[in-house]
Short mmCIF file of C-alpha atoms in Angstrom, two decimals:
data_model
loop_
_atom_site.label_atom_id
_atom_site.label_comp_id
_atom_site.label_asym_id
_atom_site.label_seq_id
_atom_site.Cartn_x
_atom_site.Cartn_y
_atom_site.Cartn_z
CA UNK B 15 130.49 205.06 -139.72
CA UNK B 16 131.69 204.22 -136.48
CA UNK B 17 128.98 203.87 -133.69
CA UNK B 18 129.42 206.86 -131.25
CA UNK B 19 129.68 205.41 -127.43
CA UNK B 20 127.46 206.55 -124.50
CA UNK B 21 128.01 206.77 -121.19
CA UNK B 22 126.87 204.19 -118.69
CA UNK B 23 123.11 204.65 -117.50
CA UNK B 24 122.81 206.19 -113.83
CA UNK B 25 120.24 203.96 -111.64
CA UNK B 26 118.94 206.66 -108.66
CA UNK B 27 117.70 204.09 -106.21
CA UNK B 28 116.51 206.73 -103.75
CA UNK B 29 114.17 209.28 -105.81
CA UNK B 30 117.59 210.82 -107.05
CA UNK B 31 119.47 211.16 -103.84
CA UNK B 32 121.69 208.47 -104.65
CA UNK B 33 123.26 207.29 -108.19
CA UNK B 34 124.48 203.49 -108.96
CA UNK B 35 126.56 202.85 -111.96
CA UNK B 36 125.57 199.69 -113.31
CA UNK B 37 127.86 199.45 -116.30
CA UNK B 38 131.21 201.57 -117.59
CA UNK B 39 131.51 204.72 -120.23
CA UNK B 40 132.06 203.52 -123.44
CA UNK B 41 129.58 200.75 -123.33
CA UNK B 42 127.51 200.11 -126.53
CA UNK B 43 124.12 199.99 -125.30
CA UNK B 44 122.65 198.48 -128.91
CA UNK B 45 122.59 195.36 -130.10
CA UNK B 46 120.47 191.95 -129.20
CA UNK B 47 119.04 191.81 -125.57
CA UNK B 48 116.51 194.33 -124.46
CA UNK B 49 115.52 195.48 -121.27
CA UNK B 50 113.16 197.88 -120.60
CA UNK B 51 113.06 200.54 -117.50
CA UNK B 52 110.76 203.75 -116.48
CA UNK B 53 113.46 206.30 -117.23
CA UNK B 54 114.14 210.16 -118.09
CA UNK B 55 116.96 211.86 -119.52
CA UNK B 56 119.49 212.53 -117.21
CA UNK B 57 120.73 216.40 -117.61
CA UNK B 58 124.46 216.13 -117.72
CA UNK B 59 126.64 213.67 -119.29
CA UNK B 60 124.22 212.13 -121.73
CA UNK B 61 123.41 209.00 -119.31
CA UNK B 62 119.95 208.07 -118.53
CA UNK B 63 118.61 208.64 -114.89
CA UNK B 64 116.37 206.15 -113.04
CA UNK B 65 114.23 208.20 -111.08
CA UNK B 66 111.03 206.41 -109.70
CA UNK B 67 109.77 209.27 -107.60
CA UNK B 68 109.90 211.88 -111.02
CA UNK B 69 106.53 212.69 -112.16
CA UNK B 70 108.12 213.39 -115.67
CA UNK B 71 108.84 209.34 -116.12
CA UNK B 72 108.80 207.83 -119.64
CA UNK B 73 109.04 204.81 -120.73
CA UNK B 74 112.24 204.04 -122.37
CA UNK B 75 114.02 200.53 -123.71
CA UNK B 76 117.55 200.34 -123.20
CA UNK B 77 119.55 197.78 -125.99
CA UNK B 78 122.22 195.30 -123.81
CA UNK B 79 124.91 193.30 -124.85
CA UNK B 80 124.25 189.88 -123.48
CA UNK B 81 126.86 190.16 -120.36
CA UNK B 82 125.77 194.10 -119.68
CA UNK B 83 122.10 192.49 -119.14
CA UNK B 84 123.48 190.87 -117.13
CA UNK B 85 125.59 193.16 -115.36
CA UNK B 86 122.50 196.00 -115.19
CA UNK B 87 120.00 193.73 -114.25
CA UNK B 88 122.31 192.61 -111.17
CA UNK B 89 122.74 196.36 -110.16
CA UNK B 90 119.23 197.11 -110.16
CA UNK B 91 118.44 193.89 -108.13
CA UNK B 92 121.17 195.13 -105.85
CA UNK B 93 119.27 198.85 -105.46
CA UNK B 94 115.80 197.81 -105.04
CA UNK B 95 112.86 200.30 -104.35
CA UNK B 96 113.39 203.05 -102.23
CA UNK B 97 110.42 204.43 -101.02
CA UNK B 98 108.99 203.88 -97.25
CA UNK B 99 106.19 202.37 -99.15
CA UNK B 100 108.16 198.94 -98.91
CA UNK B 101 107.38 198.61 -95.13
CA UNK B 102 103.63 199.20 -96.03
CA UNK B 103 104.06 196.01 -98.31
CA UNK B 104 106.10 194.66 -95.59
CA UNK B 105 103.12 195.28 -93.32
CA UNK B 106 101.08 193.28 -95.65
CA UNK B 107 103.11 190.24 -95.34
CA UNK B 108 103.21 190.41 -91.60
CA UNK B 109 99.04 190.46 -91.30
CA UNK B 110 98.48 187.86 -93.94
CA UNK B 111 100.85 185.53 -91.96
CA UNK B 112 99.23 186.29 -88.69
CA UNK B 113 95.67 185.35 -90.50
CA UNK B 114 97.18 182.19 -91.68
CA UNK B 115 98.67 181.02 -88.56
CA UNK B 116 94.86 182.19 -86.49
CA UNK B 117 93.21 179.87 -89.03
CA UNK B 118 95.23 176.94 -88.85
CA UNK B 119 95.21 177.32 -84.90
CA UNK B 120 91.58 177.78 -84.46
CA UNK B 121 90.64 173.95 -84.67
CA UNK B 122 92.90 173.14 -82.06
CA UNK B 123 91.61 175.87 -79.21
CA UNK B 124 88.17 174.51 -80.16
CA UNK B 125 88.97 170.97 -79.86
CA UNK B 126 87.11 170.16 -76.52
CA UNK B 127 84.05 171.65 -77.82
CA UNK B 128 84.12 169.85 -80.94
CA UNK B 129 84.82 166.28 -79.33
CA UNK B 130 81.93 167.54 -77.09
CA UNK B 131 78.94 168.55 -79.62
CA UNK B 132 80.23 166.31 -82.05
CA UNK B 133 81.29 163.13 -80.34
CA UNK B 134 85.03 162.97 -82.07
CA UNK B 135 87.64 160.31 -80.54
CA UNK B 136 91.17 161.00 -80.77
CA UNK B 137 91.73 159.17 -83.69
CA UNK B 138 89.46 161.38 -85.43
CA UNK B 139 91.05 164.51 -84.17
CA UNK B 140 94.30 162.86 -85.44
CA UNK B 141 92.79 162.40 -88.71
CA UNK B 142 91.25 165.57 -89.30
CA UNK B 143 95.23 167.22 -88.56
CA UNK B 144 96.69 164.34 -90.68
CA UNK B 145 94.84 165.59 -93.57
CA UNK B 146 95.93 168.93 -93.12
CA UNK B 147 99.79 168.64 -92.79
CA UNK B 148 99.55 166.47 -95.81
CA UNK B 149 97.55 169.25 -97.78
CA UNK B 150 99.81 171.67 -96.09
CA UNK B 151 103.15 169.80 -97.04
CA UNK B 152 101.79 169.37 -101.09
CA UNK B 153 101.07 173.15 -101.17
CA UNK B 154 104.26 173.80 -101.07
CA UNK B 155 105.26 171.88 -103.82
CA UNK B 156 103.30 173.73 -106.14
CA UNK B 157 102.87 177.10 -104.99
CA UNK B 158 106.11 178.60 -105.70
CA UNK B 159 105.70 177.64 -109.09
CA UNK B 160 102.20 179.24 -109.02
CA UNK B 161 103.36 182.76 -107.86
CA UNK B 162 105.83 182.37 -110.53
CA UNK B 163 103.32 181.61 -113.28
CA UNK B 164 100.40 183.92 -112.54
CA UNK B 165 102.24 186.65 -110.88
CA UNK B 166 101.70 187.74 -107.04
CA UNK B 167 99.15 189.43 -106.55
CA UNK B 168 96.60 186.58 -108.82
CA UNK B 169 98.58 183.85 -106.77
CA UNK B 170 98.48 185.58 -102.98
CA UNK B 171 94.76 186.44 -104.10
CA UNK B 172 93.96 183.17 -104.47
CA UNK B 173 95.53 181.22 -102.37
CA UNK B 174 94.02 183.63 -99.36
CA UNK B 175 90.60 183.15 -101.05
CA UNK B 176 90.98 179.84 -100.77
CA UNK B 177 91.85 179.21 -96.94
CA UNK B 178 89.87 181.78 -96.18
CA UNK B 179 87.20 180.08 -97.48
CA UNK B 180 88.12 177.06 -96.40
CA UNK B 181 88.06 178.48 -93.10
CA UNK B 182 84.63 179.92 -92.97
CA UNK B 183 83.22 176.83 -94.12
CA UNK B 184 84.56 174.30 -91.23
CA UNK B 185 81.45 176.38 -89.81
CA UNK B 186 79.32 174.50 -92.22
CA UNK B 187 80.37 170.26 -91.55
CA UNK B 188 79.51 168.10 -88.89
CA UNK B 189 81.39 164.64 -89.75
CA UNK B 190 84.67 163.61 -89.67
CA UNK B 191 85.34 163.61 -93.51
CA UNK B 192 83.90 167.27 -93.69
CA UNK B 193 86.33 168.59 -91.52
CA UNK B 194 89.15 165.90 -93.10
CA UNK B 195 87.85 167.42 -96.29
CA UNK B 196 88.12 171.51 -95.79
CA UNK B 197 91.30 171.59 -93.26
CA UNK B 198 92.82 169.76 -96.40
CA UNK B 199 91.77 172.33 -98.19
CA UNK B 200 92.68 175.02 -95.80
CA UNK B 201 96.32 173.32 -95.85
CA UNK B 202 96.80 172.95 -99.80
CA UNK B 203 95.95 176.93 -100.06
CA UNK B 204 98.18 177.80 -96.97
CA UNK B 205 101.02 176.30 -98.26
CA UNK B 206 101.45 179.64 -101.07
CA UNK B 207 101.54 181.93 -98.06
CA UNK B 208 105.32 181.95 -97.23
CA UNK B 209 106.22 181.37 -101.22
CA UNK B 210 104.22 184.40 -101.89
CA UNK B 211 105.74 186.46 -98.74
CA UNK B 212 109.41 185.97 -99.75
CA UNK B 213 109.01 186.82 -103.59
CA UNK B 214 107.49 190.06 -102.41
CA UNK B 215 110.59 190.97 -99.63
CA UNK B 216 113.05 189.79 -102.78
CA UNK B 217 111.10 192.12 -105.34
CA UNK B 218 110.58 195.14 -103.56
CA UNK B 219 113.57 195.37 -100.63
CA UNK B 220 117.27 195.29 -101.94
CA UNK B 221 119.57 192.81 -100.85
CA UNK B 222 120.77 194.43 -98.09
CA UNK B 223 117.15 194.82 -96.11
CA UNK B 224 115.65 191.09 -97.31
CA UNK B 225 116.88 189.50 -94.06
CA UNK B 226 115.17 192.33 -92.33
CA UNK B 227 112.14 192.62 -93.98
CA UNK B 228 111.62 188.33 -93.74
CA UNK B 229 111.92 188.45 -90.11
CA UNK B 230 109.57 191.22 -89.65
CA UNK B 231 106.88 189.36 -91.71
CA UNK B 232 107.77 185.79 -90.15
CA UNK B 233 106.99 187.38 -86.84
CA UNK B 234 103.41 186.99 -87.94
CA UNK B 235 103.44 183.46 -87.00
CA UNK B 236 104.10 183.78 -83.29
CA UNK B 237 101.49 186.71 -82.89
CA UNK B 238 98.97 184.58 -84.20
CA UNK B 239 99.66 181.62 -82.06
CA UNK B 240 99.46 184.36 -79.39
CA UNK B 241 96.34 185.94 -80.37
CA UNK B 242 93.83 182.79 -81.48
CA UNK B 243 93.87 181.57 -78.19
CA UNK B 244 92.94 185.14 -76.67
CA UNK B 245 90.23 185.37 -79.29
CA UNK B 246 88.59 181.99 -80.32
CA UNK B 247 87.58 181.20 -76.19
CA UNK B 248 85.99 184.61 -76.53
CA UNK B 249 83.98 184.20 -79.59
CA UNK B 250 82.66 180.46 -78.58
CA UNK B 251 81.62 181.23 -75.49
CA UNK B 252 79.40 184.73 -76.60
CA UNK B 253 78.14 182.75 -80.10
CA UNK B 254 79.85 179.32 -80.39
CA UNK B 255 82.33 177.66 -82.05
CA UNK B 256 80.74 177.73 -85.36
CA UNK B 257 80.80 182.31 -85.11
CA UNK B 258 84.54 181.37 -84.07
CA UNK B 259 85.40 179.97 -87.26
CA UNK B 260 83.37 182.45 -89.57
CA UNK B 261 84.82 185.10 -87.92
CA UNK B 262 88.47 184.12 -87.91
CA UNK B 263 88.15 182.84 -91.31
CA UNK B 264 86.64 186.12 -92.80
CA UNK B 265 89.71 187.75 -91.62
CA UNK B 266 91.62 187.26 -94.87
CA UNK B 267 88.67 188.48 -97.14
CA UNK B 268 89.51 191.55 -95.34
CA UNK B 269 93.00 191.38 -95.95
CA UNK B 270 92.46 191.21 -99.68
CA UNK B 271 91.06 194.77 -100.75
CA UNK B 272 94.03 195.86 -98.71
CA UNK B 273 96.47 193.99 -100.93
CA UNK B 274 94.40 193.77 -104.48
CA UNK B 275 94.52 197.96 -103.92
CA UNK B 276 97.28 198.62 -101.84
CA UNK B 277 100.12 196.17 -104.19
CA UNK B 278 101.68 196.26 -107.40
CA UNK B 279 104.86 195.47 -109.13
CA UNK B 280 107.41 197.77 -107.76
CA UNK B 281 108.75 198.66 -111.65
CA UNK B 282 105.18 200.20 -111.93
CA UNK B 283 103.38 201.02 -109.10
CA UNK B 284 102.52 204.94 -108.59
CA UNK B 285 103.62 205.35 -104.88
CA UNK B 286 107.66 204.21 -105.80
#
């Protein structure tokens, strides 16, 4: 008996007030590749409606051919989420790069105090920020493949943890190879920031916002070269430079119950 065709599934990309067609009637939604969506029946037409914002969601597999996977998986890409909840995420992004840009900064503002209490030359200032760019440059290398591996919110977890950390605990050294040793550190964990940032904007923002949404969380970077220098004079002068650095580094512990609670994988998080 002849396999009975089905219309093309209906993608709502704005909690049903607008429908994509990501395939044709007639399509035969069976054999090999699978791909799985949270779906319901749609009510007319037998096609299936993507509807994020519907309480009533079920899971539900659809069955491609290998060029409709293709084909589908390029329409939802296209739609994205489309719930205000993205900016909230986008709002995420812009913080964590402020943070990273007030840690990296912080050394530098405190620089005359440190040559000061801790009799540095200008070679050793050079070497302590050699270190870092190096550390900085290498975490590039291998954090994109991290996010990849161990998903983004493990890899933006840790790599925060870890310059933040870092950070606090240039509180803690007094020689040169201390502070060559945790602004290393500081850089190697850094480096996952903007790898992290842009797999978020390219998961949860269609195509059409991604420029948007990247220049909203790059804008991060000049705030916090704007707002270490207003802040780190502050904090050395009340408690000293060594309260400057804990307090500026335990700015992305903070920053990580808002993201381990407040992010999730668009396909299943409850506010989309």
């Amino acid at each position: 008996m002849a396999r009975q065709a089905r219309s093309a599934p209906v993608f709502s990309d704005a909690c049903g007030k607008r429908a994509i067609h990501g395939g044709q009637p007639g399509d035969d939604l069976s054999p090999e590749s699978i791909l799985s969506f949270r779906v319901r029946p749609a009510l007319r037409d037998g096609a299936w409606a993507k509807d994020p914002c519907d309480p009533s969601i079920e899971k539900f597999s659809f069955r491609f051919k290998p060029g409709l996977k293709r084909r589908y998986t390029a329409a939802m890409a296209d739609v994205g989420p489309r719930t205000n909840y993205r900016w909230w995420i986008c709002g995420l992004l812009f913080v964590a790069t402020t943070i990273n840009y007030v840690d990296r900064q912080t050394i530098a503002i405190l620089k005359p105090n440190l040559s000061h209490d801790l009799h540095w030359s200008e070679a050793d200032y050079g070497n302590i920020v050699f270190w870092f760019q190096c550390a900085y440059a290498a975490g590039y290398l291998f954090a994109g493949r991290l996010m990849d591996v161990i998903g983004l919110r493990r890899g933006y977890t840790l790599s925060v943890s870890l310059w933040s950390a870092a950070a606090v605990g240039t509180a803690f050294v007094t020689s040169v190879s201390g502070f060559c040793g945790v602004r290393a550190a500081l850089g190697l964990a850094e480096g996952g920031n903007f790898p992290a940032a842009i797999k978020t904007v390219s998961e949860w923002f269609p195509k059409r916002e991604r420029a948007l949404a990247t220049g909203l969380f790059n804008a991060g970077a000049p705030i916090g070269a704007i707002l270490t220098p207003a802040v780190v004079p502050f904090l050395t002068i009340h408690y000293g430079w060594r309260a400057a650095f804990i307090v500026t580094g335990s700015l992305g512990f903070l920053w990580l119950a808002w993201w381990w609670f407040g992010y999730g994988h668009p396909a299943s998080h409850p506010r989309c």
